[in-house]
């Protein structure tokens, strides 16, 4: 819910439903009110579904079929309550008799189908466990692409040091570190990141430390980052 993409998806869905105007909503409200109506429906039902999934995940983690059933039923009940509440608040309408039965049936079927889809997607084999490549290498000339040694900040640039040379790139250190993928490394200073397998030796210096790398100048370690290199096994604990 905190991701910008979520807001885009909800808005896009609300716009589509406003234009399509299913379930006779074109006769019940104008475009702006329909947009508010569908936006509330989308956000609230998604929230209900997320909460239902979280509860079912905690209680029935080792029983996937029961988890899906419980999550689907909880979502269907919550979605019906949301729709009834929004109908009353926005459209001043509460279905009765056959209309109520049809409304509950439609909402429940939709909620159950969507819940099952989300649960199956959630239970699919984890692809996030696969290693992320060091895409930072793609920014370097071919002749300098080799094992990464260190990253260092120079003004608005990052100096990328590899076993075959150095290249200066216009980017932030945080972005460069992100592009190292799953390469084992640690930021040892606000201006430096090092690849762990390229450290030749480490020694204390005042409150900080100094790392001798496989190639190039030594890298300073700030006092606040000494615990990080201890955790990595570069210094005694």
PDB file of C-alpha atoms in Angstrom:
ATOM      1  CA  UNK A   1       0.000   0.000   0.000  1.00  0.00           C
ATOM      2  CA  UNK A   2       2.979   2.306   0.480  1.00  0.00           C
ATOM      3  CA  UNK A   3       4.368   1.713  -2.999  1.00  0.00           C
ATOM      4  CA  UNK A   4       3.721   4.343  -5.705  1.00  0.00           C
ATOM      5  CA  UNK A   5       2.798   1.519  -8.083  1.00  0.00           C
ATOM      6  CA  UNK A   6      -0.130   0.605  -5.833  1.00  0.00           C
ATOM      7  CA  UNK A   7      -1.592   4.108  -6.166  1.00  0.00           C
ATOM      8  CA  UNK A   8      -1.223   3.924  -9.955  1.00  0.00           C
ATOM      9  CA  UNK A   9      -2.960   0.530 -10.077  1.00  0.00           C
ATOM     10  CA  UNK A  10      -5.835   1.649  -7.854  1.00  0.00           C
ATOM     11  CA  UNK A  11      -6.350   4.853  -9.835  1.00  0.00           C
ATOM     12  CA  UNK A  12      -6.185   2.995 -13.132  1.00  0.00           C
ATOM     13  CA  UNK A  13      -8.681   0.412 -11.940  1.00  0.00           C
ATOM     14  CA  UNK A  14     -11.031   3.122 -10.659  1.00  0.00           C
ATOM     15  CA  UNK A  15     -10.843   4.982 -13.982  1.00  0.00           C
ATOM     16  CA  UNK A  16     -11.631   1.805 -15.950  1.00  0.00           C
ATOM     17  CA  UNK A  17     -14.592   0.947 -13.730  1.00  0.00           C
ATOM     18  CA  UNK A  18     -15.797   4.552 -13.891  1.00  0.00           C
ATOM     19  CA  UNK A  19     -15.833   4.391 -17.688  1.00  0.00           C
ATOM     20  CA  UNK A  20     -17.341   0.895 -17.898  1.00  0.00           C
ATOM     21  CA  UNK A  21     -19.823   1.668 -15.106  1.00  0.00           C
ATOM     22  CA  UNK A  22     -20.799  -1.938 -14.302  1.00  0.00           C
ATOM     23  CA  UNK A  23     -23.769  -2.914 -12.135  1.00  0.00           C
ATOM     24  CA  UNK A  24     -25.753   0.133 -13.272  1.00  0.00           C
ATOM     25  CA  UNK A  25     -23.509   2.629 -11.533  1.00  0.00           C
ATOM     26  CA  UNK A  26     -23.778   4.955 -14.544  1.00  0.00           C
ATOM     27  CA  UNK A  27     -27.406   5.526 -13.612  1.00  0.00           C
ATOM     28  CA  UNK A  28     -26.671   6.007  -9.926  1.00  0.00           C
ATOM     29  CA  UNK A  29     -23.909   8.632 -10.048  1.00  0.00           C
ATOM     30  CA  UNK A  30     -21.947  11.001 -12.277  1.00  0.00           C
ATOM     31  CA  UNK A  31     -18.349  10.308 -13.417  1.00  0.00           C
ATOM     32  CA  UNK A  32     -16.612  12.010 -10.480  1.00  0.00           C
ATOM     33  CA  UNK A  33     -18.745  10.321  -7.860  1.00  0.00           C
ATOM     34  CA  UNK A  34     -18.337   6.992  -9.648  1.00  0.00           C
ATOM     35  CA  UNK A  35     -14.554   7.411  -9.545  1.00  0.00           C
ATOM     36  CA  UNK A  36     -14.651   8.055  -5.781  1.00  0.00           C
ATOM     37  CA  UNK A  37     -16.998   5.094  -5.381  1.00  0.00           C
ATOM     38  CA  UNK A  38     -14.768   2.642  -7.268  1.00  0.00           C
ATOM     39  CA  UNK A  39     -11.595   3.993  -5.670  1.00  0.00           C
ATOM     40  CA  UNK A  40     -13.020   3.315  -2.221  1.00  0.00           C
ATOM     41  CA  UNK A  41     -14.177  -0.138  -3.270  1.00  0.00           C
ATOM     42  CA  UNK A  42     -10.762  -1.024  -4.727  1.00  0.00           C
ATOM     43  CA  UNK A  43      -8.684   0.222  -1.797  1.00  0.00           C
ATOM     44  CA  UNK A  44     -10.930  -1.098   0.979  1.00  0.00           C
ATOM     45  CA  UNK A  45     -11.531  -4.540  -0.524  1.00  0.00           C
ATOM     46  CA  UNK A  46      -7.808  -4.939  -1.237  1.00  0.00           C
ATOM     47  CA  UNK A  47      -7.070  -3.980   2.365  1.00  0.00           C
ATOM     48  CA  UNK A  48      -9.622  -6.503   3.642  1.00  0.00           C
ATOM     49  CA  UNK A  49      -8.124  -9.188   1.419  1.00  0.00           C
ATOM     50  CA  UNK A  50      -4.594  -8.418   2.607  1.00  0.00           C
ATOM     51  CA  UNK A  51      -5.614  -8.598   6.256  1.00  0.00           C
ATOM     52  CA  UNK A  52      -7.505 -11.853   5.661  1.00  0.00           C
ATOM     53  CA  UNK A  53      -4.474 -13.344   3.919  1.00  0.00           C
ATOM     54  CA  UNK A  54      -2.157 -12.263   6.745  1.00  0.00           C
ATOM     55  CA  UNK A  55      -4.389 -13.839   9.398  1.00  0.00           C
ATOM     56  CA  UNK A  56      -4.824 -17.068   7.445  1.00  0.00           C
ATOM     57  CA  UNK A  57      -1.068 -17.212   6.781  1.00  0.00           C
ATOM     58  CA  UNK A  58      -0.339 -17.030  10.514  1.00  0.00           C
ATOM     59  CA  UNK A  59      -2.944 -19.577  11.564  1.00  0.00           C
ATOM     60  CA  UNK A  60      -2.730 -22.094   8.726  1.00  0.00           C
ATOM     61  CA  UNK A  61       0.779 -21.671   7.320  1.00  0.00           C
ATOM     62  CA  UNK A  62       1.321 -25.431   6.969  1.00  0.00           C
ATOM     63  CA  UNK A  63      -2.154 -26.174   5.593  1.00  0.00           C
ATOM     64  CA  UNK A  64      -2.289 -24.378   2.224  1.00  0.00           C
ATOM     65  CA  UNK A  65      -5.753 -25.563   1.166  1.00  0.00           C
ATOM     66  CA  UNK A  66      -7.378 -24.528   4.445  1.00  0.00           C
ATOM     67  CA  UNK A  67      -5.466 -21.248   4.322  1.00  0.00           C
ATOM     68  CA  UNK A  68      -6.900 -20.457   0.881  1.00  0.00           C
ATOM     69  CA  UNK A  69     -10.442 -21.393   1.947  1.00  0.00           C
ATOM     70  CA  UNK A  70     -10.320 -19.326   5.135  1.00  0.00           C
ATOM     71  CA  UNK A  71      -8.753 -16.360   3.372  1.00  0.00           C
ATOM     72  CA  UNK A  72     -11.335 -16.506   0.559  1.00  0.00           C
ATOM     73  CA  UNK A  73     -14.287 -16.707   2.954  1.00  0.00           C
ATOM     74  CA  UNK A  74     -12.986 -13.871   5.139  1.00  0.00           C
ATOM     75  CA  UNK A  75     -12.327 -11.729   2.069  1.00  0.00           C
ATOM     76  CA  UNK A  76     -15.802 -12.411   0.639  1.00  0.00           C
ATOM     77  CA  UNK A  77     -17.481 -11.445   3.914  1.00  0.00           C
ATOM     78  CA  UNK A  78     -15.351  -8.328   4.291  1.00  0.00           C
ATOM     79  CA  UNK A  79     -15.854  -7.294   0.648  1.00  0.00           C
ATOM     80  CA  UNK A  80     -19.626  -7.579   0.998  1.00  0.00           C
ATOM     81  CA  UNK A  81     -19.606  -5.412   4.102  1.00  0.00           C
ATOM     82  CA  UNK A  82     -17.392  -2.858   2.342  1.00  0.00           C
ATOM     83  CA  UNK A  83     -19.632  -2.679  -0.730  1.00  0.00           C
ATOM     84  CA  UNK A  84     -22.773  -2.346   1.363  1.00  0.00           C
ATOM     85  CA  UNK A  85     -21.157   0.405   3.424  1.00  0.00           C
ATOM     86  CA  UNK A  86     -19.869   2.314   0.390  1.00  0.00           C
ATOM     87  CA  UNK A  87     -23.221   1.924  -1.380  1.00  0.00           C
ATOM     88  CA  UNK A  88     -24.942   3.444   1.616  1.00  0.00           C
ATOM     89  CA  UNK A  89     -22.384   6.253   2.046  1.00  0.00           C
ATOM     90  CA  UNK A  90     -21.948   7.246  -1.617  1.00  0.00           C
ATOM     91  CA  UNK A  91     -25.141   6.140  -3.371  1.00  0.00           C
ATOM     92  CA  UNK A  92     -27.558   6.087  -0.415  1.00  0.00           C
ATOM     93  CA  UNK A  93     -28.605   2.622  -1.587  1.00  0.00           C
ATOM     94  CA  UNK A  94     -28.965  -0.733   0.143  1.00  0.00           C
ATOM     95  CA  UNK A  95     -30.163  -3.682  -1.972  1.00  0.00           C
ATOM     96  CA  UNK A  96     -32.988  -5.808  -0.660  1.00  0.00           C
ATOM     97  CA  UNK A  97     -34.619  -9.095  -1.556  1.00  0.00           C
ATOM     98  CA  UNK A  98     -33.437 -10.629  -4.819  1.00  0.00           C
ATOM     99  CA  UNK A  99     -31.095  -7.699  -5.492  1.00  0.00           C
ATOM    100  CA  UNK A 100     -29.348  -8.313  -2.171  1.00  0.00           C
ATOM    101  CA  UNK A 101     -28.933 -12.014  -2.917  1.00  0.00           C
ATOM    102  CA  UNK A 102     -27.519 -11.301  -6.380  1.00  0.00           C
ATOM    103  CA  UNK A 103     -25.201  -8.619  -5.023  1.00  0.00           C
ATOM    104  CA  UNK A 104     -23.810 -10.869  -2.287  1.00  0.00           C
ATOM    105  CA  UNK A 105     -23.388 -13.736  -4.761  1.00  0.00           C
ATOM    106  CA  UNK A 106     -21.569 -11.591  -7.341  1.00  0.00           C
ATOM    107  CA  UNK A 107     -19.272  -9.958  -4.792  1.00  0.00           C
ATOM    108  CA  UNK A 108     -18.489 -13.271  -3.112  1.00  0.00           C
ATOM    109  CA  UNK A 109     -17.615 -15.019  -6.378  1.00  0.00           C
ATOM    110  CA  UNK A 110     -15.376 -12.149  -7.488  1.00  0.00           C
ATOM    111  CA  UNK A 111     -13.670 -11.950  -4.079  1.00  0.00           C
ATOM    112  CA  UNK A 112     -13.093 -15.708  -3.935  1.00  0.00           C
ATOM    113  CA  UNK A 113     -11.654 -15.879  -7.460  1.00  0.00           C
ATOM    114  CA  UNK A 114      -9.293 -12.955  -6.847  1.00  0.00           C
ATOM    115  CA  UNK A 115      -8.228 -14.395  -3.483  1.00  0.00           C
ATOM    116  CA  UNK A 116      -7.427 -17.782  -5.029  1.00  0.00           C
ATOM    117  CA  UNK A 117      -5.368 -16.094  -7.769  1.00  0.00           C
ATOM    118  CA  UNK A 118      -3.391 -14.070  -5.235  1.00  0.00           C
ATOM    119  CA  UNK A 119      -2.851 -17.108  -3.012  1.00  0.00           C
ATOM    120  CA  UNK A 120      -1.579 -19.192  -5.917  1.00  0.00           C
ATOM    121  CA  UNK A 121       0.777 -16.390  -6.936  1.00  0.00           C
ATOM    122  CA  UNK A 122       1.952 -16.140  -3.336  1.00  0.00           C
ATOM    123  CA  UNK A 123       2.588 -19.893  -3.148  1.00  0.00           C
ATOM    124  CA  UNK A 124       4.461 -20.193  -6.449  1.00  0.00           C
ATOM    125  CA  UNK A 125       8.133 -21.218  -6.292  1.00  0.00           C
ATOM    126  CA  UNK A 126      10.254 -18.408  -4.933  1.00  0.00           C
ATOM    127  CA  UNK A 127      12.129 -16.705  -7.747  1.00  0.00           C
ATOM    128  CA  UNK A 128      13.488 -14.007  -5.461  1.00  0.00           C
ATOM    129  CA  UNK A 129      15.963 -16.504  -4.068  1.00  0.00           C
ATOM    130  CA  UNK A 130      17.804 -16.540  -7.380  1.00  0.00           C
ATOM    131  CA  UNK A 131      21.037 -14.588  -7.477  1.00  0.00           C
ATOM    132  CA  UNK A 132      20.884 -11.026  -8.775  1.00  0.00           C
ATOM    133  CA  UNK A 133      23.640 -10.230 -11.263  1.00  0.00           C
ATOM    134  CA  UNK A 134      26.038  -7.326 -10.899  1.00  0.00           C
ATOM    135  CA  UNK A 135      24.457  -5.121 -13.555  1.00  0.00           C
ATOM    136  CA  UNK A 136      26.895  -2.352 -12.665  1.00  0.00           C
ATOM    137  CA  UNK A 137      29.352  -4.168 -14.963  1.00  0.00           C
ATOM    138  CA  UNK A 138      27.165  -3.265 -17.952  1.00  0.00           C
ATOM    139  CA  UNK A 139      28.116   0.386 -17.434  1.00  0.00           C
ATOM    140  CA  UNK A 140      31.834  -0.295 -17.815  1.00  0.00           C
ATOM    141  CA  UNK A 141      33.919  -0.598 -21.000  1.00  0.00           C
ATOM    142  CA  UNK A 142      34.468  -4.222 -21.992  1.00  0.00           C
ATOM    143  CA  UNK A 143      38.180  -4.067 -21.229  1.00  0.00           C
ATOM    144  CA  UNK A 144      37.458  -3.093 -17.586  1.00  0.00           C
ATOM    145  CA  UNK A 145      34.811  -5.687 -16.830  1.00  0.00           C
ATOM    146  CA  UNK A 146      36.264  -8.027 -14.227  1.00  0.00           C
ATOM    147  CA  UNK A 147      35.788  -8.826 -10.520  1.00  0.00           C
ATOM    148  CA  UNK A 148      34.630  -5.713  -8.672  1.00  0.00           C
ATOM    149  CA  UNK A 149      37.012  -4.413  -6.000  1.00  0.00           C
ATOM    150  CA  UNK A 150      35.557  -1.182  -4.591  1.00  0.00           C
ATOM    151  CA  UNK A 151      33.283   1.800  -5.149  1.00  0.00           C
ATOM    152  CA  UNK A 152      34.282   5.292  -4.033  1.00  0.00           C
ATOM    153  CA  UNK A 153      32.508   8.648  -4.145  1.00  0.00           C
ATOM    154  CA  UNK A 154      34.124  11.614  -5.885  1.00  0.00           C
ATOM    155  CA  UNK A 155      31.852  14.670  -5.872  1.00  0.00           C
ATOM    156  CA  UNK A 156      28.768  13.594  -7.861  1.00  0.00           C
ATOM    157  CA  UNK A 157      30.582  10.622  -9.372  1.00  0.00           C
ATOM    158  CA  UNK A 158      31.389   7.075  -8.326  1.00  0.00           C
ATOM    159  CA  UNK A 159      34.790   5.593  -9.080  1.00  0.00           C
ATOM    160  CA  UNK A 160      34.344   1.919  -9.897  1.00  0.00           C
ATOM    161  CA  UNK A 161      37.489  -0.122  -9.275  1.00  0.00           C
ATOM    162  CA  UNK A 162      37.820  -3.584 -10.826  1.00  0.00           C
ATOM    163  CA  UNK A 163      40.753  -5.982 -11.212  1.00  0.00           C
ATOM    164  CA  UNK A 164      41.302  -4.531 -14.694  1.00  0.00           C
ATOM    165  CA  UNK A 165      41.146  -0.828 -13.975  1.00  0.00           C
ATOM    166  CA  UNK A 166      38.890   2.035 -12.904  1.00  0.00           C
ATOM    167  CA  UNK A 167      35.989   3.930 -14.413  1.00  0.00           C
ATOM    168  CA  UNK A 168      34.211   7.072 -13.168  1.00  0.00           C
ATOM    169  CA  UNK A 169      30.409   7.029 -13.485  1.00  0.00           C
ATOM    170  CA  UNK A 170      27.904   9.825 -12.948  1.00  0.00           C
ATOM    171  CA  UNK A 171      25.614   8.229 -10.354  1.00  0.00           C
ATOM    172  CA  UNK A 172      24.955   8.022  -6.628  1.00  0.00           C
ATOM    173  CA  UNK A 173      26.851   5.561  -4.459  1.00  0.00           C
ATOM    174  CA  UNK A 174      23.586   4.065  -3.205  1.00  0.00           C
ATOM    175  CA  UNK A 175      22.496   3.325  -6.790  1.00  0.00           C
ATOM    176  CA  UNK A 176      25.869   1.839  -7.637  1.00  0.00           C
ATOM    177  CA  UNK A 177      25.709  -0.430  -4.574  1.00  0.00           C
ATOM    178  CA  UNK A 178      22.211  -1.529  -5.555  1.00  0.00           C
ATOM    179  CA  UNK A 179      23.513  -2.527  -8.982  1.00  0.00           C
ATOM    180  CA  UNK A 180      26.145  -4.819  -7.487  1.00  0.00           C
ATOM    181  CA  UNK A 181      23.337  -7.345  -7.023  1.00  0.00           C
ATOM    182  CA  UNK A 182      24.153 -10.237  -4.705  1.00  0.00           C
ATOM    183  CA  UNK A 183      27.903  -9.683  -4.826  1.00  0.00           C
ATOM    184  CA  UNK A 184      29.116 -10.015  -1.208  1.00  0.00           C
ATOM    185  CA  UNK A 185      30.193  -6.582  -0.067  1.00  0.00           C
ATOM    186  CA  UNK A 186      29.700  -3.937   2.579  1.00  0.00           C
ATOM    187  CA  UNK A 187      29.675  -0.159   2.771  1.00  0.00           C
ATOM    188  CA  UNK A 188      32.539   0.692   5.115  1.00  0.00           C
ATOM    189  CA  UNK A 189      32.404   4.470   4.877  1.00  0.00           C
ATOM    190  CA  UNK A 190      29.924   7.039   3.640  1.00  0.00           C
ATOM    191  CA  UNK A 191      32.158   7.316   0.574  1.00  0.00           C
ATOM    192  CA  UNK A 192      33.306   3.711   0.122  1.00  0.00           C
ATOM    193  CA  UNK A 193      31.951   0.224  -0.564  1.00  0.00           C
ATOM    194  CA  UNK A 194      34.171  -2.852  -0.862  1.00  0.00           C
ATOM    195  CA  UNK A 195      33.828  -6.369  -2.248  1.00  0.00           C
ATOM    196  CA  UNK A 196      34.568  -8.758   0.603  1.00  0.00           C
ATOM    197  CA  UNK A 197      36.517 -11.246  -1.510  1.00  0.00           C
ATOM    198  CA  UNK A 198      38.923  -8.497  -2.622  1.00  0.00           C
ATOM    199  CA  UNK A 199      40.134  -7.569   0.882  1.00  0.00           C
ATOM    200  CA  UNK A 200      43.730  -8.652   1.449  1.00  0.00           C
ATOM    201  CA  UNK A 201      44.047  -7.522   5.057  1.00  0.00           C
ATOM    202  CA  UNK A 202      42.412  -5.304   7.672  1.00  0.00           C
ATOM    203  CA  UNK A 203      43.977  -3.340  10.508  1.00  0.00           C
ATOM    204  CA  UNK A 204      42.726  -0.957  13.169  1.00  0.00           C
ATOM    205  CA  UNK A 205      43.570   2.731  12.860  1.00  0.00           C
ATOM    206  CA  UNK A 206      42.493   5.026  15.699  1.00  0.00           C
ATOM    207  CA  UNK A 207      38.724   4.545  16.110  1.00  0.00           C
ATOM    208  CA  UNK A 208      38.330   3.137  12.614  1.00  0.00           C
ATOM    209  CA  UNK A 209      40.196   0.715  10.394  1.00  0.00           C
ATOM    210  CA  UNK A 210      41.988   0.417   7.072  1.00  0.00           C
ATOM    211  CA  UNK A 211      41.460  -2.257   4.432  1.00  0.00           C
ATOM    212  CA  UNK A 212      44.174  -3.296   2.014  1.00  0.00           C
ATOM    213  CA  UNK A 213      42.529  -4.298  -1.250  1.00  0.00           C
ATOM    214  CA  UNK A 214      43.674  -6.716  -3.934  1.00  0.00           C
ATOM    215  CA  UNK A 215      44.429  -3.775  -6.202  1.00  0.00           C
ATOM    216  CA  UNK A 216      44.569  -0.021  -5.785  1.00  0.00           C
ATOM    217  CA  UNK A 217      44.807   2.205  -2.705  1.00  0.00           C
ATOM    218  CA  UNK A 218      43.677   1.223   0.771  1.00  0.00           C
ATOM    219  CA  UNK A 219      40.078   1.894   1.846  1.00  0.00           C
ATOM    220  CA  UNK A 220      39.332   3.635   5.179  1.00  0.00           C
ATOM    221  CA  UNK A 221      36.653   2.264   7.486  1.00  0.00           C
ATOM    222  CA  UNK A 222      34.735   4.765   9.596  1.00  0.00           C
ATOM    223  CA  UNK A 223      34.213   4.113  13.285  1.00  0.00           C
ATOM    224  CA  UNK A 224      30.479   3.476  12.839  1.00  0.00           C
ATOM    225  CA  UNK A 225      31.209   0.763  10.249  1.00  0.00           C
ATOM    226  CA  UNK A 226      33.817  -1.162  12.221  1.00  0.00           C
ATOM    227  CA  UNK A 227      31.102  -3.543  13.565  1.00  0.00           C
ATOM    228  CA  UNK A 228      30.126  -4.326   9.956  1.00  0.00           C
ATOM    229  CA  UNK A 229      33.612  -5.507   9.005  1.00  0.00           C
ATOM    230  CA  UNK A 230      33.849  -7.448  12.258  1.00  0.00           C
ATOM    231  CA  UNK A 231      30.590  -9.149  11.360  1.00  0.00           C
ATOM    232  CA  UNK A 232      32.074  -9.971   7.951  1.00  0.00           C
ATOM    233  CA  UNK A 233      35.052 -11.602   9.654  1.00  0.00           C
ATOM    234  CA  UNK A 234      37.637  -9.046   8.560  1.00  0.00           C
ATOM    235  CA  UNK A 235      38.539  -8.058  12.120  1.00  0.00           C
ATOM    236  CA  UNK A 236      38.388  -9.979  15.418  1.00  0.00           C
ATOM    237  CA  UNK A 237      35.155  -9.424  17.330  1.00  0.00           C
TER     238      UNK A 237
END
